[in-house]
Amino acid sequence: MERPVWAPRSIDISVPSVSRIYDYYLGGSHNFEVDREAARKAMEFMPGLPKIMQSNRAFMRRAVRLAAAEGITQFLDIGSGIPTFGNVHEVAQEACPGAHVVYVDHDPVAVAHSHAVLDGNDATDVVAADLRKPLEILRSPEVERLIDLDRPVALLLVAVLHFVEDDDRPYEAVARLRDALAPGSLLVLTHASYEGIPVPMERAGAVVDVYKDIRNPLIMRSRDEIARFFEGYDMVEPGLVPTASWRPDTAPEDEDPYAFAGFAGVGRTA
């Protein structure tokens, strides 16, 4: 397999990557055949997976615009993946020129491509770090340069927590990040769940098995379990709801049923 110029030498391009699979679902070009093979296998059981990912991205853009409308000019996007059209810095800096954005991911391809996309944008940077180690993120030079934790921050955890197993203490990690944020900060979050998926449970379970087979377990939490991530936050209306139901730009009846899979919400620190 020939290695493209954008793929760091340090990565094994024969092993599927969650961020590159996500990129494939979104129609991106920064993925390999091994990623496409895993994605197609998952789509055999749930053909609407690309729509679920598109719904996540659309929610993210709506939430970023809300944050900017509230005067928030700092954005910390953890588990950001490979930048695609309409990413956080584009939406935030269109709404508020000069807004500071820091992306965080532990996938070398996502980090390398983010550096390339952000070249020349001094108000945006990327950190190679892991959500499971929040203090490393908060103390990184990139965050210290661009994010003033004494002022409100929009913290984005979009489609990332369902890849963190309970043994890795995701609730503790999110709480540590919350405790570092100033009053008026926002938590922007989406999470996969069996609830609301428009296919039988066994088919959704088969998708979970595909991710398990590639050693990236997909943790499907209930709405109540997802709501726990918002402890210490006041929920912004309409609360924790199916992804496409959060302040939609289009009429719900016009949406694909897959767009409502999973939950999305925004919380505000007091």
Coordinates of C-alpha atoms in Angstrom, one line a residue:
M1 CA 0.0 0.0 0.0
E2 CA 1.5 3.3 -1.1
R3 CA 1.7 5.9 1.7
P4 CA 0.2 9.3 0.7
V5 CA 2.3 12.4 1.6
W6 CA -0.2 13.6 4.3
A7 CA 0.1 10.3 6.3
P8 CA 2.8 10.5 9.0
R9 CA 5.5 7.8 8.8
S10 CA 4.8 6.9 12.4
I11 CA 1.3 5.5 11.8
D12 CA 0.4 2.0 10.7
I13 CA -1.8 2.5 7.6
S14 CA -2.8 -1.2 7.7
V15 CA -4.8 -0.6 10.9
P16 CA -8.3 1.1 10.8
S17 CA -8.6 4.4 12.6
V18 CA -11.8 5.8 14.1
S19 CA -11.1 9.3 12.9
R20 CA -10.4 8.2 9.3
I21 CA -13.6 6.0 9.3
Y22 CA -15.4 9.1 10.4
D23 CA -13.8 11.1 7.6
Y24 CA -15.0 8.5 5.2
Y25 CA -18.6 8.7 6.4
L26 CA -18.4 12.5 5.9
G27 CA -17.2 12.1 2.3
G28 CA -13.6 13.0 3.1
S29 CA -10.5 11.8 1.3
H30 CA -8.1 11.3 4.2
N31 CA -8.8 7.6 4.8
F32 CA -7.3 4.3 3.6
E33 CA -8.9 1.1 2.1
V34 CA -8.7 -0.5 5.5
D35 CA -10.8 2.3 7.0
R36 CA -13.3 2.1 4.1
E37 CA -13.6 -1.6 4.5
A38 CA -14.5 -1.3 8.2
A39 CA -17.0 1.5 7.4
R40 CA -18.7 -0.5 4.7
K41 CA -18.9 -3.5 7.0
A42 CA -20.6 -1.4 9.6
M43 CA -22.9 0.1 7.0
E44 CA -24.1 -3.3 6.0
F45 CA -26.0 -3.4 9.3
M46 CA -26.7 0.4 9.6
P47 CA -26.7 2.1 6.1
G48 CA -27.6 5.4 7.7
L49 CA -24.2 5.8 9.5
P50 CA -23.1 8.7 7.2
K51 CA -26.3 10.5 8.0
I52 CA -25.7 10.1 11.7
M53 CA -22.2 11.7 11.3
Q54 CA -23.6 14.5 9.2
S55 CA -26.2 15.2 11.9
N56 CA -23.5 15.4 14.5
R57 CA -21.5 17.9 12.4
A58 CA -24.6 20.0 11.8
F59 CA -25.4 20.1 15.5
M60 CA -21.8 21.1 16.2
R61 CA -22.1 24.1 13.9
R62 CA -25.4 25.2 15.5
A63 CA -23.9 25.0 18.9
V64 CA -20.8 26.9 17.9
R65 CA -23.0 29.7 16.5
L66 CA -24.9 29.7 19.8
A67 CA -21.7 30.1 21.7
A68 CA -20.5 32.9 19.5
A69 CA -23.9 34.7 19.8
E70 CA -23.4 34.6 23.6
G71 CA -20.1 36.3 23.3
I72 CA -17.8 33.2 23.7
T73 CA -14.7 33.6 21.7
Q74 CA -12.7 30.6 22.9
F75 CA -13.3 27.0 21.7
L76 CA -11.6 23.8 22.9
D77 CA -12.6 20.9 20.6
I78 CA -11.4 17.5 22.1
G79 CA -11.6 14.5 19.8
S80 CA -11.8 16.8 16.9
G81 CA -10.8 14.3 14.2
I82 CA -9.7 15.2 10.7
P83 CA -10.8 18.7 9.7
T84 CA -13.5 18.9 7.1
F85 CA -15.5 21.7 5.5
G86 CA -17.4 23.7 8.1
N87 CA -15.2 22.8 11.0
V88 CA -15.2 24.7 14.4
H89 CA -12.7 27.3 13.5
E90 CA -14.4 28.2 10.2
V91 CA -17.8 28.6 11.9
A92 CA -16.5 30.4 15.0
Q93 CA -14.2 32.8 13.1
E94 CA -16.9 33.6 10.6
A95 CA -19.2 34.6 13.5
C96 CA -16.5 36.2 15.5
P97 CA -13.3 37.1 13.6
G98 CA -10.3 36.4 15.8
A99 CA -12.0 33.7 17.9
H100 CA -9.4 31.3 19.4
V101 CA -9.8 27.6 18.6
V102 CA -7.7 24.7 19.9
Y103 CA -8.3 21.2 18.4
V104 CA -7.2 18.1 20.4
D105 CA -6.9 14.6 19.1
H106 CA -4.7 11.5 19.7
D107 CA -4.8 10.3 16.1
P108 CA -1.5 11.2 14.4
V109 CA -3.3 11.6 11.0
A110 CA -5.9 14.0 12.5
V111 CA -3.1 16.0 14.2
A112 CA -0.9 16.1 11.1
H113 CA -3.8 17.1 8.8
S114 CA -5.0 19.7 11.3
H115 CA -1.6 21.3 11.3
A116 CA -1.7 21.5 7.5
V117 CA -5.2 23.0 7.4
L118 CA -4.4 25.5 10.1
D119 CA -1.1 26.7 8.7
G120 CA -1.0 30.5 8.9
N121 CA -4.0 30.8 11.2
D122 CA -2.4 32.1 14.4
A123 CA -5.7 32.1 16.3
T124 CA -6.0 28.3 15.9
D125 CA -3.8 25.4 16.9
V126 CA -3.9 21.6 17.5
V127 CA -2.7 19.5 20.4
A128 CA -1.7 15.8 20.2
A129 CA -3.3 14.6 23.4
D130 CA -6.0 12.3 24.8
L131 CA -9.3 13.1 26.5
R132 CA -8.5 10.5 29.2
K133 CA -5.6 12.8 30.4
P134 CA -7.4 16.2 30.8
L135 CA -4.6 17.9 32.7
E136 CA -2.2 17.3 29.9
I137 CA -4.6 19.1 27.6
L138 CA -5.2 22.0 29.9
R139 CA -1.4 22.4 30.6
S140 CA -0.4 22.1 26.9
P141 CA 1.5 25.1 25.5
E142 CA -1.2 25.5 22.7
V143 CA -4.0 25.8 25.2
E144 CA -2.0 28.1 27.5
R145 CA -1.3 30.3 24.5
L146 CA -4.8 30.6 23.1
I147 CA -7.3 29.7 25.8
D148 CA -7.8 32.0 28.9
L149 CA -9.4 29.7 31.4
D150 CA -10.5 32.8 33.4
R151 CA -13.0 33.6 30.7
P152 CA -15.8 31.5 29.3
V153 CA -14.9 28.7 26.9
A154 CA -16.9 26.4 24.7
L155 CA -15.8 22.9 25.4
L156 CA -16.7 20.5 22.5
L157 CA -16.9 16.8 23.1
V158 CA -18.7 15.8 19.9
A159 CA -18.8 12.1 19.0
V160 CA -15.9 11.2 21.2
L161 CA -17.1 10.0 24.6
H162 CA -18.6 6.9 23.2
F163 CA -15.1 5.7 22.4
V164 CA -14.0 6.0 26.1
E165 CA -14.7 2.9 28.2
D166 CA -16.0 3.2 31.7
D167 CA -12.7 1.7 33.0
D168 CA -11.0 4.8 31.6
R169 CA -13.1 7.1 33.9
P170 CA -14.8 9.3 31.3
Y171 CA -17.0 11.0 33.9
E172 CA -14.0 12.0 35.9
A173 CA -12.2 13.4 32.9
V174 CA -15.2 15.5 31.9
A175 CA -15.5 16.7 35.5
R176 CA -11.9 17.8 35.6
L177 CA -12.4 19.8 32.4
R178 CA -15.5 21.3 33.9
D179 CA -13.8 22.4 37.0
A180 CA -11.1 24.2 35.0
L181 CA -13.7 26.3 33.1
A182 CA -14.9 29.8 34.0
P183 CA -18.6 30.6 34.8
G184 CA -20.6 31.0 31.6
S185 CA -18.6 28.3 29.8
L186 CA -20.5 25.8 27.6
L187 CA -20.2 22.0 27.2
V188 CA -21.2 20.9 23.7
L189 CA -21.7 17.1 23.6
T190 CA -23.0 14.3 21.5
H191 CA -23.0 10.6 22.3
A192 CA -24.1 7.4 20.6
S193 CA -27.0 5.4 22.1
Y194 CA -29.1 2.4 21.3
E195 CA -32.1 4.6 22.0
G196 CA -33.6 6.1 18.9
I197 CA -31.7 4.1 16.3
P198 CA -34.1 3.2 13.5
V199 CA -32.9 -0.4 13.2
P200 CA -33.5 -3.5 15.3
M201 CA -31.2 -3.9 18.4
E202 CA -29.4 -6.8 16.9
R203 CA -28.3 -4.8 13.8
A204 CA -27.1 -1.9 15.9
G205 CA -25.3 -4.4 18.1
A206 CA -23.6 -5.8 15.0
V207 CA -22.2 -2.3 14.3
V208 CA -20.8 -2.2 17.8
D209 CA -19.1 -5.6 17.1
V210 CA -17.4 -4.1 14.0
Y211 CA -15.8 -1.4 16.1
K212 CA -14.8 -4.0 18.8
D213 CA -13.2 -6.1 16.1
I214 CA -11.0 -3.1 15.1
R215 CA -10.1 -2.5 18.7
N216 CA -12.0 0.7 19.1
P217 CA -14.9 -0.3 21.3
L218 CA -18.1 1.8 20.8
I219 CA -19.8 2.3 24.1
M220 CA -23.6 2.8 23.6
R221 CA -24.8 4.6 26.7
S222 CA -28.4 5.3 27.7
R223 CA -29.8 8.8 27.9
D224 CA -29.5 8.8 31.7
E225 CA -25.9 7.8 31.5
I226 CA -25.1 10.5 28.9
A227 CA -26.9 13.1 31.1
R228 CA -24.4 12.4 33.9
F229 CA -21.7 14.1 31.8
F230 CA -23.7 17.3 32.4
E231 CA -23.4 17.2 36.2
G232 CA -22.5 20.7 37.3
Y233 CA -24.0 22.4 34.2
D234 CA -27.4 24.0 33.7
M235 CA -28.9 22.6 30.5
V236 CA -29.5 25.0 27.6
E237 CA -33.0 24.5 26.0
P238 CA -34.1 22.1 24.7
G239 CA -31.9 20.0 26.9
L240 CA -30.5 16.6 26.1
V241 CA -32.4 15.5 23.0
P242 CA -32.0 13.4 19.8
T243 CA -29.3 15.0 17.8
A244 CA -31.4 16.5 15.0
S245 CA -33.9 17.8 17.5
W246 CA -31.5 20.3 19.1
R247 CA -32.5 23.7 17.7
P248 CA -32.9 22.4 14.1
D249 CA -32.5 24.5 11.1
T250 CA -35.0 22.5 9.1
A251 CA -38.4 21.0 10.0
P252 CA -38.0 17.6 11.9
E253 CA -40.3 15.9 9.5
D254 CA -37.9 16.6 6.6
E255 CA -35.0 14.9 8.3
D256 CA -33.8 11.3 7.7
P257 CA -34.7 9.1 10.7
Y258 CA -31.0 8.3 11.2
A259 CA -30.4 12.0 12.0
F260 CA -32.1 11.5 15.3
A261 CA -29.9 8.7 16.4
G262 CA -27.9 9.5 19.6
F263 CA -28.2 12.4 21.9
A264 CA -27.0 16.0 21.8
G265 CA -27.0 18.7 24.4
V266 CA -25.4 22.0 25.6
G267 CA -24.8 22.8 29.2
R268 CA -23.7 26.1 30.8
T269 CA -21.6 26.5 33.9
A270 CA -23.1 28.7 36.7

